[in-house]
Amino acid sequence: MTQLRAERVTHYFGGLCAVSDFNLELERGALMGIIGPNGAGKTTVFNIITGVYRATEGSIYFDGDEIIGKTPDRIVAMGISRTFQNIRLFNELSVLDNIRIAHYAGSRYNPFEALLRIGRYKAEERRIREHSYELLALFNMDVLASTTARNLPYGQQRRLEIVRALATGPSLLLLDEPAAGMNPREVDQLTDFIRWIRRTFNLTIILIEHQMRLAMAVCERLMVLDFGAVIAEGPPKVIQTHPLVLEAYLGEKVPV
Amino acid sequence: MIYLLQQALNALQLGSIYALIALGYTMVYGILSMINFAHGDFFMVGAFLCFIVATFMQLPFLPALLISMAGVALLGVIVERVAYKPLRQAPRVSAIITALGVGIFLENFTLALSPYPKHVPTIIENTTISLGGLTMSSLQTIIIVLSIVMMTVLHFIVQHTKVGMAMRAISWDKNVAPLMGVPVNHIISITFALGSGLGGVAGMLYSMAYPVIDPYMGIIVGWKAFISAVVGGIGNIRGAMLGGYILGSVEVLVAAFLPSTYRDFVAFSLLLVLLIFRPYGIFGKPRTQKV
Amino acid sequence: MDEPREGKLRWMPAVFLAAGLAVSFAIPQYNLLNQYVQLIIMYAGINIILALSLNLINGYMGEFSVGHAGFMSVGAYIASFLTVRIFPPGAETLLFPVAVTAGGIGAALLGLVVAIPSFRTRGDYLAIVTLAFVMIVKSALENIDAVGGARGFLGMNKMTTLPWVFLWTVLTVWIIRNFIYSNYGRGVLSIREDEIASSLMSVNTRQVKLLTFTVSAFFAGVAGALFAHVLQFINPRMFDIIKSTDMLVMVYLGGVGSIAGSILGASVFTILLEVLRPLEAWRMVLMPLVLVLLMLFRPRGIMGLREMALFVPSSDKSNSAGKVKQA
């Protein structure tokens, strides 16, 4: 069953075409990678899917509903969540609050109940709190609940971003360069980690990678972007030897 | 027809003053991305300097002009060095509050020195020339011509000199400019000197046209000038000039049809509408935030 | 999870409230303090409300408003108009809380309007929008003859009393605390930290901004209503940008993003202003100077982003509005 479908998505920044004629058909439960050189438009695709940018042309359907034109918070509430290439935690806030904030759309009390501490306020706050602790415990981070996010070590910050994204209750998770800044050993661990969260949370995952290593190891299908256009698509094995991909990454072959 | 021309002349006079002040806002914004909320008060200091040299030293027009200009330019440079420079890397809110604080400091400081409004003596004999029913005072002529000359000079500096090139480089990218050998601190000081100096000139011209001055005069006029800068697209020099003349015309128009108490109301409503629908003005470009 | 501070400490707030109320009644009743000191205490209370109100926008949300003088004036004018012109003579004392609330609601409605530009603009541009708002309110009031235009409005009885100030101040502290330690309040903090990440974590930033501006403006309006009924005379010039700057000094002196900080800042500010009275005009030179020095040397204020345990709900120990500073 198709979960995400993009049709002829095109986006311009002024005169620059950042994404051109992007099409995608994603099955529920798939694990797909988008790779490509720097500036190929990978993050722009994420920004369009999550509503940060409004695509100049084209449409995207998520579970059958058009999402272009919707605000990011509504798209998240529908079940698309993401992480960021350069970590964007709420730095001055505690780990627990980073997670609790991701429960915003899921909370069921209104402003009056909050201001006067009446009605559903107490029960809902307890639920959010407990759910946050459960999630943190699952990732062995519950002991860090009251630590300020900025004081976490780099690896933990990356992990917290993923936990925070999961706290919104997504069915589709977009990971933007999760391996950035990791050494080869950590990248290998990340491979298992990504498979594990897909299984545990029953997710569809799209992964952006700049380096091939992780993408080749974990993804079932790869899409290669270059200068905003899809130049190749298919299973990792095919992509690995695809002439256009080699050209994009290594430059044109010099005739000998 | 004569009436219209007469009003156009008035609009040109008012607009010239707004444009001169607006340039100060826009230059500082262009280079530091910071709104110098104290700039209106620089203008006020210019008027008071003019009062001092005219009353106590009885200096003629040209020396008085130079002193107002140089005095305010120096003030601008000092304020930048002492109050703004340490905050360049700080959150922008800190810089805004500091600028507001500096402005109110200048107002209240002047007030503590001079509790009553002052009357600026006549510096130039005001003669009127009549051209087929159209009257034009010498003062009006000086204001308009001098403003246009100043703006032309400024335009030349920014577009055709090495200093101007450095300014444009910094406004393009503050971080790369120093790597290309641009002396950033030096250029920022020059920018403040130029912008503030023009504000000082505006203060003097204004006090010649409307000779009763008080420490709070810079607030409203300064804000009007700021509106002009926003109308033209803040950070854009041509925009600031054009914005000044647009606002001058709007005000003269409003004054012609509505009671004068509505003038500020209209000006600020214009600003509000503009900020909501076209926050980057006529010449400005929208900025996109990077994710 | 952990439910700290139960049992014995549960009834502390109630005792504090009762004792405070009793004292605030006793002071004027038995003349425990002279009139001048009583007046300063009332101003301090009103300033606490104002500082908290502004802190919500400038400290917790990290947006920047200088528009609070405008909200304050709207509250002052609505309440005064009600007590002087609308309420039946004799009943106005009884209806005073209604007038104050109405002032707050009037300001809150304007707060909604001012919140809209904050959807798209931040920082200095929002500062300009709110400043333009102050100017517009001021020149609008100057053109409304029914409230005396530029001459001002008078005829209010001195209905703001010590117990009223106490009650409204406590109410403000309580509601703003509740707000901060709720889902919406965490939304406010997340906007300060990273607005884009915030909306991508499902926070409806527009809703949060509308709500924050409404709550903030409401209390600024309440403060204005109380202020008008202490002074018994108001005019549009009282509520200009200088008034907003006073509030900025209080917030940034005491500390951004901190209830304790606002209380501290407003109290110190009010007292300092009285102590420095002999300096006359130079007193007004000192205030902006303090503001500039604060920005240069301690931009987050004395209590910046830290909170006293007293103002953190017992159910929310690992809070985020700031580190708890044990007091």
mmCIF file of N, CA and C in Angstrom, chain B residues 29 33 35 82-83 86-87 92-94 96-98 100-102 104-105 107-109 112 219-220 223 226 234 261 265 268-269 271-272 275-276 279 289 291, chain C residues 62-64 66 117 120-121 123-125 127-129 131-133 135-136 139-140 143 196 241-242 245 248 252 281-282 284-285 288-289 291-292 295-296 299:
data_model
loop_
_atom_site.group_PDB
_atom_site.id
_atom_site.type_symbol
_atom_site.label_atom_id
_atom_site.label_comp_id
_atom_site.label_asym_id
_atom_site.label_seq_id
_atom_site.Cartn_x
_atom_site.Cartn_y
_atom_site.Cartn_z
ATOM 1 N N TYR B 29 21.634 49.467 8.997
ATOM 2 C CA TYR B 29 20.974 48.170 8.848
ATOM 3 C C TYR B 29 21.671 47.351 7.772
ATOM 4 N N SER B 33 22.832 44.697 9.970
ATOM 5 C CA SER B 33 21.499 44.098 10.157
ATOM 6 C C SER B 33 20.926 44.470 11.519
ATOM 7 N N ILE B 35 18.801 47.619 13.696
ATOM 8 C CA ILE B 35 18.105 48.891 13.610
ATOM 9 C C ILE B 35 18.617 49.779 14.724
ATOM 10 N N VAL B 82 31.236 52.018 21.915
ATOM 11 C CA VAL B 82 31.012 51.725 23.336
ATOM 12 C C VAL B 82 29.856 50.750 23.546
ATOM 13 N N ALA B 83 28.742 50.997 22.855
ATOM 14 C CA ALA B 83 27.531 50.256 23.190
ATOM 15 C C ALA B 83 27.191 49.127 22.217
ATOM 16 N N PRO B 86 30.369 45.695 21.364
ATOM 17 C CA PRO B 86 30.483 44.489 22.198
ATOM 18 C C PRO B 86 29.330 43.513 21.988
ATOM 19 N N LEU B 87 28.246 43.981 21.357
ATOM 20 C CA LEU B 87 27.063 43.124 21.232
ATOM 21 C C LEU B 87 26.920 42.522 19.843
ATOM 22 N N ARG B 92 20.164 39.284 18.927
ATOM 23 C CA ARG B 92 19.784 40.579 18.354
ATOM 24 C C ARG B 92 18.943 41.407 19.298
ATOM 25 N N VAL B 93 18.179 40.724 20.135
ATOM 26 C CA VAL B 93 17.337 41.455 21.075
ATOM 27 C C VAL B 93 18.192 42.352 21.966
ATOM 28 N N SER B 94 19.360 41.875 22.379
ATOM 29 C CA SER B 94 20.235 42.688 23.228
ATOM 30 C C SER B 94 20.604 43.989 22.523
ATOM 31 N N ILE B 96 18.910 45.501 20.153
ATOM 32 C CA ILE B 96 17.737 46.377 20.036
ATOM 33 C C ILE B 96 17.533 47.141 21.333
ATOM 34 N N ILE B 97 17.598 46.415 22.446
ATOM 35 C CA ILE B 97 17.343 47.047 23.737
ATOM 36 C C ILE B 97 18.417 48.091 24.019
ATOM 37 N N THR B 98 19.654 47.753 23.687
ATOM 38 C CA THR B 98 20.730 48.710 23.905
ATOM 39 C C THR B 98 20.474 49.987 23.110
ATOM 40 N N LEU B 100 17.618 51.177 22.019
ATOM 41 C CA LEU B 100 16.522 51.910 22.661
ATOM 42 C C LEU B 100 17.046 52.647 23.881
ATOM 43 N N GLY B 101 17.861 51.960 24.673
ATOM 44 C CA GLY B 101 18.412 52.546 25.897
ATOM 45 C C GLY B 101 19.268 53.766 25.583
ATOM 46 N N VAL B 102 20.117 53.646 24.572
ATOM 47 C CA VAL B 102 20.969 54.776 24.195
ATOM 48 C C VAL B 102 20.098 55.964 23.791
ATOM 49 N N ILE B 104 16.981 56.725 24.678
ATOM 50 C CA ILE B 104 16.318 57.348 25.819
ATOM 51 C C ILE B 104 17.343 58.050 26.703
ATOM 52 N N PHE B 105 18.533 57.483 26.767
ATOM 53 C CA PHE B 105 19.597 58.152 27.511
ATOM 54 C C PHE B 105 19.877 59.535 26.913
ATOM 55 N N GLU B 107 17.912 61.385 25.113
ATOM 56 C CA GLU B 107 16.763 62.267 25.341
ATOM 57 C C GLU B 107 16.782 62.824 26.759
ATOM 58 N N ASN B 108 16.890 61.910 27.727
ATOM 59 C CA ASN B 108 16.791 62.348 29.117
ATOM 60 C C ASN B 108 18.013 63.136 29.559
ATOM 61 N N PHE B 109 19.147 62.829 28.962
ATOM 62 C CA PHE B 109 20.347 63.582 29.271
ATOM 63 C C PHE B 109 20.185 65.028 28.797
ATOM 64 N N ALA B 112 17.757 66.792 31.024
ATOM 65 C CA ALA B 112 18.315 67.185 32.313
ATOM 66 C C ALA B 112 19.148 68.455 32.164
ATOM 67 N N ILE B 219 12.011 61.602 18.496
ATOM 68 C CA ILE B 219 11.249 60.351 18.528
ATOM 69 C C ILE B 219 10.348 60.249 17.308
ATOM 70 N N ILE B 220 9.447 61.229 17.183
ATOM 71 C CA ILE B 220 8.469 61.128 16.107
ATOM 72 C C ILE B 220 9.137 61.282 14.737
ATOM 73 N N TRP B 223 11.085 58.246 13.891
ATOM 74 C CA TRP B 223 10.254 57.110 13.489
ATOM 75 C C TRP B 223 9.679 57.283 12.099
ATOM 76 N N PHE B 226 12.275 56.393 9.874
ATOM 77 C CA PHE B 226 12.422 54.950 9.846
ATOM 78 C C PHE B 226 11.375 54.316 8.937
ATOM 79 N N ILE B 234 14.455 48.427 3.773
ATOM 80 C CA ILE B 234 15.563 48.810 4.649
ATOM 81 C C ILE B 234 16.855 48.141 4.213
ATOM 82 N N THR B 261 -4.054 66.224 13.740
ATOM 83 C CA THR B 261 -3.815 65.211 14.769
ATOM 84 C C THR B 261 -3.820 63.806 14.180
ATOM 85 N N PHE B 265 -1.132 59.145 13.113
ATOM 86 C CA PHE B 265 -1.968 57.952 13.036
ATOM 87 C C PHE B 265 -1.848 57.316 11.657
ATOM 88 N N PHE B 268 1.801 55.863 10.981
ATOM 89 C CA PHE B 268 2.116 54.606 11.654
ATOM 90 C C PHE B 268 1.231 53.457 11.180
ATOM 91 N N SER B 269 0.000 53.788 10.788
ATOM 92 C CA SER B 269 -0.840 52.735 10.220
ATOM 93 C C SER B 269 -0.245 52.249 8.906
ATOM 94 N N LEU B 271 2.857 52.195 8.177
ATOM 95 C CA LEU B 271 3.985 51.334 8.535
ATOM 96 C C LEU B 271 3.502 49.932 8.866
ATOM 97 N N LEU B 272 2.450 49.878 9.660
ATOM 98 C CA LEU B 272 1.944 48.599 10.126
ATOM 99 C C LEU B 272 1.467 47.737 8.954
ATOM 100 N N LEU B 275 4.436 46.569 6.970
ATOM 101 C CA LEU B 275 5.219 45.516 7.609
ATOM 102 C C LEU B 275 4.520 44.180 7.490
ATOM 103 N N ILE B 276 3.201 44.229 7.504
ATOM 104 C CA ILE B 276 2.478 42.975 7.449
ATOM 105 C C ILE B 276 2.469 42.411 6.026
ATOM 106 N N PRO B 279 7.032 43.356 4.096
ATOM 107 C CA PRO B 279 7.991 43.793 5.108
ATOM 108 C C PRO B 279 9.343 44.176 4.531
ATOM 109 N N GLN B 289 14.969 31.810 5.322
ATOM 110 C CA GLN B 289 15.692 31.240 6.446
ATOM 111 C C GLN B 289 16.174 29.849 6.061
ATOM 112 N N VAL B 291 17.194 26.038 6.657
ATOM 113 C CA VAL B 291 16.884 24.954 7.585
ATOM 114 C C VAL B 291 17.970 23.901 7.486
ATOM 115 N N GLY C 62 10.940 34.747 23.824
ATOM 116 C CA GLY C 62 12.086 35.236 23.078
ATOM 117 C C GLY C 62 11.696 36.104 21.896
ATOM 118 N N GLU C 63 10.449 36.544 21.849
ATOM 119 C CA GLU C 63 10.047 37.530 20.856
ATOM 120 C C GLU C 63 10.372 38.888 21.453
ATOM 121 N N PHE C 64 10.024 39.951 20.767
ATOM 122 C CA PHE C 64 10.383 41.231 21.336
ATOM 123 C C PHE C 64 9.240 42.217 21.179
ATOM 124 N N VAL C 66 7.694 45.975 22.438
ATOM 125 C CA VAL C 66 7.742 47.204 23.223
ATOM 126 C C VAL C 66 6.332 47.805 23.238
ATOM 127 N N PRO C 117 0.986 39.861 13.301
ATOM 128 C CA PRO C 117 2.270 40.124 12.630
ATOM 129 C C PRO C 117 3.413 39.242 13.150
ATOM 130 N N ARG C 120 4.872 36.219 11.182
ATOM 131 C CA ARG C 120 5.814 36.301 10.074
ATOM 132 C C ARG C 120 7.084 37.038 10.423
ATOM 133 N N THR C 121 7.036 37.908 11.407
ATOM 134 C CA THR C 121 8.223 38.695 11.696
ATOM 135 C C THR C 121 8.690 38.449 13.113
ATOM 136 N N GLY C 123 12.077 39.514 16.083
ATOM 137 C CA GLY C 123 13.162 40.405 16.459
ATOM 138 C C GLY C 123 12.852 41.863 16.205
ATOM 139 N N ASP C 124 13.736 42.522 15.450
ATOM 140 C CA ASP C 124 13.583 43.970 15.320
ATOM 141 C C ASP C 124 12.310 44.363 14.584
ATOM 142 N N TYR C 125 11.902 43.530 13.613
ATOM 143 C CA TYR C 125 10.686 43.898 12.906
ATOM 144 C C TYR C 125 9.472 43.833 13.818
ATOM 145 N N ALA C 127 9.575 44.331 16.958
ATOM 146 C CA ALA C 127 9.729 45.490 17.827
ATOM 147 C C ALA C 127 9.082 46.707 17.179
ATOM 148 N N ILE C 128 9.299 46.857 15.874
ATOM 149 C CA ILE C 128 8.729 48.013 15.179
ATOM 150 C C ILE C 128 7.213 47.920 15.126
ATOM 151 N N VAL C 129 6.713 46.711 14.850
ATOM 152 C CA VAL C 129 5.267 46.549 14.783
ATOM 153 C C VAL C 129 4.640 46.952 16.114
ATOM 154 N N LEU C 131 5.927 48.814 18.379
ATOM 155 C CA LEU C 131 6.121 50.236 18.632
ATOM 156 C C LEU C 131 5.117 51.072 17.855
ATOM 157 N N ALA C 132 4.906 50.702 16.608
ATOM 158 C CA ALA C 132 3.897 51.391 15.808
ATOM 159 C C ALA C 132 2.543 51.260 16.491
ATOM 160 N N PHE C 133 2.315 50.103 17.077
ATOM 161 C CA PHE C 133 1.063 49.875 17.793
ATOM 162 C C PHE C 133 0.910 50.866 18.951
ATOM 163 N N MET C 135 2.249 53.788 19.218
ATOM 164 C CA MET C 135 2.019 55.121 18.648
ATOM 165 C C MET C 135 0.582 55.265 18.151
ATOM 166 N N ILE C 136 0.062 54.186 17.540
ATOM 167 C CA ILE C 136 -1.290 54.249 16.993
ATOM 168 C C ILE C 136 -2.306 54.357 18.124
ATOM 169 N N SER C 139 -2.103 57.906 19.495
ATOM 170 C CA SER C 139 -2.715 58.968 18.704
ATOM 171 C C SER C 139 -4.210 58.729 18.516
ATOM 172 N N ALA C 140 -4.650 57.471 18.592
ATOM 173 C CA ALA C 140 -6.092 57.217 18.551
ATOM 174 C C ALA C 140 -6.752 57.794 19.803
ATOM 175 N N ASN C 143 -7.360 61.341 19.821
ATOM 176 C CA ASN C 143 -8.425 61.808 18.943
ATOM 177 C C ASN C 143 -9.827 61.390 19.392
ATOM 178 N N ILE C 196 11.478 26.930 14.046
ATOM 179 C CA ILE C 196 11.210 25.967 12.967
ATOM 180 C C ILE C 196 11.175 24.543 13.523
ATOM 181 N N ILE C 241 6.370 55.165 24.653
ATOM 182 C CA ILE C 241 7.467 54.207 24.567
ATOM 183 C C ILE C 241 8.332 54.221 25.831
ATOM 184 N N ILE C 242 8.371 55.360 26.515
ATOM 185 C CA ILE C 242 9.170 55.444 27.748
ATOM 186 C C ILE C 242 8.625 54.459 28.780
ATOM 187 N N THR C 245 9.756 51.149 28.017
ATOM 188 C CA THR C 245 11.165 50.969 28.370
ATOM 189 C C THR C 245 11.325 50.671 29.847
ATOM 190 N N LEU C 248 10.850 47.143 30.200
ATOM 191 C CA LEU C 248 12.024 46.402 29.735
ATOM 192 C C LEU C 248 13.095 46.370 30.816
ATOM 193 N N TYR C 252 14.595 42.926 32.273
ATOM 194 C CA TYR C 252 15.982 42.558 32.028
ATOM 195 C C TYR C 252 16.857 42.744 33.255
ATOM 196 N N ALA C 281 15.803 65.274 37.539
ATOM 197 C CA ALA C 281 15.815 64.867 36.126
ATOM 198 C C ALA C 281 16.891 63.826 35.837
ATOM 199 N N TRP C 282 17.972 63.830 36.595
ATOM 200 C CA TRP C 282 19.063 62.899 36.313
ATOM 201 C C TRP C 282 18.678 61.459 36.605
ATOM 202 N N MET C 284 16.120 60.060 35.530
ATOM 203 C CA MET C 284 15.656 59.489 34.277
ATOM 204 C C MET C 284 16.808 59.207 33.319
ATOM 205 N N VAL C 285 17.961 59.781 33.606
ATOM 206 C CA VAL C 285 19.133 59.487 32.783
ATOM 207 C C VAL C 285 19.715 58.140 33.203
ATOM 208 N N PRO C 288 17.897 54.432 31.565
ATOM 209 C CA PRO C 288 18.381 53.858 30.298
ATOM 210 C C PRO C 288 19.836 53.405 30.399
ATOM 211 N N LEU C 289 20.609 54.102 31.217
ATOM 212 C CA LEU C 289 22.012 53.725 31.395
ATOM 213 C C LEU C 289 22.104 52.330 32.017
ATOM 214 N N LEU C 291 19.906 50.043 31.766
ATOM 215 C CA LEU C 291 19.481 49.089 30.740
ATOM 216 C C LEU C 291 20.649 48.737 29.805
ATOM 217 N N VAL C 292 21.363 49.754 29.361
ATOM 218 C CA VAL C 292 22.487 49.509 28.448
ATOM 219 C C VAL C 292 23.568 48.687 29.156
ATOM 220 N N MET C 295 22.606 45.076 29.358
ATOM 221 C CA MET C 295 22.755 44.370 28.093
ATOM 222 C C MET C 295 24.221 44.036 27.833
ATOM 223 N N LEU C 296 25.107 44.958 28.218
ATOM 224 C CA LEU C 296 26.516 44.739 27.945
ATOM 225 C C LEU C 296 27.113 43.684 28.872
ATOM 226 N N PRO C 299 23.205 40.200 30.081
ATOM 227 C CA PRO C 299 22.031 40.354 29.218
ATOM 228 C C PRO C 299 20.810 39.539 29.651
#
